[in-house]
XYZ file of C-alpha atoms in Angstrom:
282
model
C 123.680 97.920 76.570
C 126.015 97.634 79.544
C 124.552 94.343 80.632
C 125.824 91.748 83.043
C 125.274 88.364 81.442
C 123.628 85.558 83.351
C 121.535 82.541 82.504
C 117.760 82.748 82.307
C 116.519 79.809 84.414
C 113.006 78.350 84.217
C 110.593 80.297 86.370
C 107.729 79.174 88.558
C 105.866 82.277 89.651
C 104.884 82.095 93.292
C 101.244 82.944 93.928
C 99.719 84.415 97.051
C 98.307 81.881 99.476
C 94.526 81.913 99.807
C 94.871 81.755 103.584
C 96.428 85.213 103.588
C 93.188 86.639 102.200
C 90.701 84.892 104.470
C 91.096 87.426 107.279
C 91.729 90.394 104.992
C 89.765 93.579 105.752
C 89.616 94.417 102.045
C 86.049 93.226 101.390
C 84.487 95.100 104.338
C 86.456 98.196 103.319
C 85.308 97.892 99.709
C 81.694 97.438 100.775
C 81.831 100.420 103.149
C 83.274 102.595 100.377
C 80.504 101.429 98.048
C 77.823 102.313 100.587
C 79.199 105.828 100.984
C 79.609 106.325 97.241
C 76.050 105.208 96.507
C 74.746 107.670 99.084
C 76.804 110.525 97.646
C 75.806 109.898 94.032
C 72.261 108.513 93.602
C 72.706 108.177 89.822
C 75.336 105.473 90.441
C 73.388 103.603 93.107
C 72.194 100.924 90.687
C 75.663 100.341 89.262
C 77.275 100.150 92.701
C 74.542 97.876 93.993
C 74.967 95.416 91.103
C 78.764 95.498 91.366
C 79.222 95.395 95.158
C 76.362 95.913 97.570
C 74.144 92.975 96.666
C 77.000 90.489 97.012
C 78.276 88.683 100.090
C 81.959 88.593 99.220
C 84.713 89.614 96.837
C 84.411 86.506 94.669
C 80.736 87.061 93.861
C 81.217 90.795 93.301
C 84.216 90.226 91.045
C 82.355 87.646 88.964
C 79.384 89.941 88.431
C 81.537 92.954 87.574
C 83.865 91.156 85.167
C 80.939 89.439 83.465
C 79.173 92.729 82.761
C 82.362 94.177 81.286
C 82.893 91.342 78.801
C 79.443 89.943 78.013
C 78.279 89.747 74.413
C 75.674 87.870 72.389
C 77.736 84.679 72.300
C 78.393 84.549 76.051
C 75.915 86.397 78.286
C 76.875 87.864 81.643
C 75.313 85.030 83.639
C 77.507 82.412 81.958
C 80.637 84.513 82.364
C 79.928 85.119 86.062
C 79.564 81.362 86.532
C 82.909 80.880 84.801
C 84.624 83.306 87.193
C 83.094 81.501 90.174
C 84.217 78.126 88.819
C 87.781 79.356 88.349
C 87.969 80.769 91.879
C 86.506 77.571 93.313
C 89.034 75.545 91.312
C 91.967 77.708 92.393
C 91.277 79.912 95.450
C 94.714 81.524 95.015
C 93.130 83.538 92.190
C 91.099 85.448 94.765
C 94.162 86.132 96.883
C 95.933 87.488 93.797
C 92.930 89.710 93.042
C 93.057 91.148 96.559
C 96.801 91.724 96.253
C 96.270 93.498 92.930
C 93.691 95.849 94.458
C 95.988 96.644 97.361
C 98.810 97.293 94.880
C 96.703 99.827 92.991
C 95.530 101.547 96.166
C 99.066 101.918 97.506
C 100.898 102.779 94.263
C 98.495 105.014 92.357
C 98.019 108.488 93.865
C 94.813 108.821 91.830
C 93.266 105.801 93.578
C 91.793 107.268 96.753
C 89.805 104.120 97.537
C 89.540 100.451 96.627
C 86.175 101.073 94.997
C 87.391 103.289 92.169
C 89.891 100.805 90.667
C 87.521 97.913 91.336
C 84.754 99.595 89.329
C 86.640 101.551 86.697
C 90.289 100.562 86.127
C 90.479 98.548 82.934
C 94.013 97.394 83.761
C 92.589 95.670 86.831
C 89.675 94.196 84.858
C 91.952 92.921 82.081
C 94.379 91.387 84.556
C 91.681 89.542 86.480
C 90.129 88.216 83.277
C 93.612 87.058 82.316
C 93.816 85.116 85.575
C 90.603 83.325 84.607
C 91.901 82.680 81.101
C 95.191 81.339 82.441
C 93.267 78.973 84.734
C 91.384 77.682 81.682
C 94.580 77.391 79.641
C 96.344 75.370 82.325
C 93.400 72.939 82.328
C 93.421 72.398 78.581
C 90.399 74.610 77.789
C 92.349 76.594 75.244
C 89.502 77.543 72.915
C 87.639 79.344 75.690
C 90.881 80.898 76.960
C 91.554 82.312 73.486
C 87.992 83.628 73.318
C 88.514 85.539 76.571
C 91.867 86.879 75.350
C 90.196 88.166 72.201
C 87.303 89.791 74.067
C 89.650 91.430 76.586
C 91.732 92.805 73.710
C 88.616 94.189 72.024
C 87.110 95.726 75.150
C 90.172 96.892 77.121
C 92.941 97.174 74.462
C 95.079 94.772 76.517
C 96.425 91.628 74.832
C 97.994 89.047 77.162
C 98.376 85.484 75.937
C 96.498 83.133 78.304
C 99.582 80.923 78.744
C 101.435 83.687 80.635
C 101.807 83.126 84.413
C 101.437 86.354 86.401
C 102.204 86.760 90.096
C 100.219 88.692 92.677
C 100.286 92.379 93.548
C 100.538 93.440 89.897
C 99.506 96.950 88.861
C 98.748 97.676 85.189
C 98.346 101.446 85.058
C 96.197 102.905 82.241
C 96.776 99.632 80.376
C 95.986 100.740 76.803
C 98.260 99.027 74.279
C 99.804 96.417 76.600
C 100.940 93.297 74.693
C 102.412 90.201 76.378
C 103.531 87.190 74.344
C 102.913 83.501 74.976
C 106.120 82.457 76.752
C 106.549 85.573 78.879
C 106.546 85.410 82.690
C 105.569 88.231 85.050
C 106.495 87.933 88.729
C 105.049 89.365 91.923
C 104.733 93.078 92.773
C 105.364 94.244 89.206
C 104.095 97.587 87.880
C 103.446 98.074 84.160
C 102.451 101.266 82.362
C 100.549 101.671 79.097
C 101.906 100.687 75.668
C 104.405 98.207 77.094
C 105.321 95.232 74.899
C 106.790 91.964 76.149
C 107.304 90.419 72.731
C 109.436 88.247 70.525
C 112.026 89.303 67.989
C 110.511 87.502 64.995
C 108.654 84.335 64.093
C 110.839 81.915 66.047
C 109.095 79.239 68.072
C 109.708 77.940 71.579
C 110.654 80.030 74.599
C 110.907 83.457 72.984
C 109.468 86.125 75.302
C 110.740 88.128 78.299
C 110.855 87.023 81.927
C 110.007 89.888 84.286
C 111.073 89.255 87.885
C 109.571 90.527 91.137
C 109.445 94.247 91.859
C 110.155 95.425 88.296
C 108.808 98.717 86.929
C 108.151 98.823 83.174
C 107.583 102.471 82.281
C 105.274 103.802 79.584
C 106.018 102.578 76.090
C 108.858 100.229 77.052
C 109.509 97.422 74.574
C 111.235 94.266 75.809
C 111.923 91.805 73.011
C 113.137 88.219 73.044
C 113.829 85.599 75.695
C 115.583 88.033 78.015
C 115.383 88.537 81.752
C 114.482 91.750 83.528
C 116.108 91.139 86.884
C 114.457 91.582 90.247
C 113.657 95.213 91.176
C 114.941 96.625 87.892
C 113.444 99.612 86.051
C 112.994 100.011 82.307
C 112.658 103.666 81.294
C 109.805 105.053 79.202
C 110.138 104.414 75.473
C 113.166 102.146 75.881
C 113.863 99.092 73.725
C 115.430 96.213 75.654
C 117.101 93.448 73.632
C 119.288 91.756 76.273
C 119.276 90.811 79.948
C 118.867 93.525 82.579
C 120.614 92.817 85.903
C 118.700 92.977 89.181
C 118.214 96.532 90.534
C 119.511 98.154 87.343
C 117.779 101.099 85.659
C 118.008 100.978 81.866
C 116.944 103.489 79.245
C 117.429 104.292 75.590
C 117.228 102.635 72.179
C 118.761 100.171 72.544
C 118.572 100.294 76.332
C 121.682 100.563 78.465
C 122.306 100.827 82.193
C 122.014 104.402 83.448
C 121.657 103.865 87.208
C 121.266 101.346 90.019
C 118.497 101.165 92.604
C 119.516 102.473 95.997
C 117.120 100.532 98.209
C 113.655 101.489 96.961
C 111.697 98.932 94.951
C 110.903 100.561 91.579
C 107.524 98.859 91.135
C 106.385 100.152 94.510
C 107.841 103.656 94.098
C 106.296 104.186 90.631
C 108.938 106.804 89.799
C 109.369 106.975 86.020
C 112.006 109.706 86.138
C 115.595 108.927 85.187
C 118.967 110.411 86.125
C 120.625 112.696 83.591
C 122.586 110.673 81.053
C 123.941 111.018 77.537
C 122.625 108.897 74.670
């Protein structure tokens, strides 16, 4: 690949401040959409009531919804909802990240005509928010429970993200099926990821061995990024590509192995969600 070499420094992912969410209109908008949807479709009134209408805020609604998605005989919904509430109380920035994720979906996905639809039905959103809870547990030494949640999310949503992975806010996981993210990966803010993406290692080496995805990156469907490499800020990795070395900021790479085929001209790939590529020869 035509890469520009540079060091991969340690990363501390910035997280949205809780204060930015306090005055957000998202919860009233979500509740208003739920009220209209329940009136339009009486068969869904019970579901929408349990998920949104009976709650007094996003935190309570999120806890109830996520709990119902993941509950099983070993951990009933009530216990899981309490866990979500505990995590949000322990780190209110989780709720701000959730709000940013919903806004990201609403603004980037042309199929999302409301906040309610992704909140209720998008498994990429559900998997990501459960990951945020699992990461909170992991960072507090509760690794057994974090691994349990990772396993359940993988079973239910076909999304496998190691609970050690820090993920920024405003992240959109579209379709989500087949996403795999390894233990030492990092995902920044305002990243968009399509289905069947892998952020993996190159073998059985130990230590820091997984990709670092910077802010504004678009990882297109089926992209495989392997090893302790950096995908620079606002870069794009084309569908089906295999990346084995660093990608400079604002570069577009494609192919097997991936090479630079274009440079961003001002638009942020993760926000544009344009998976097309310029004509190039393999």
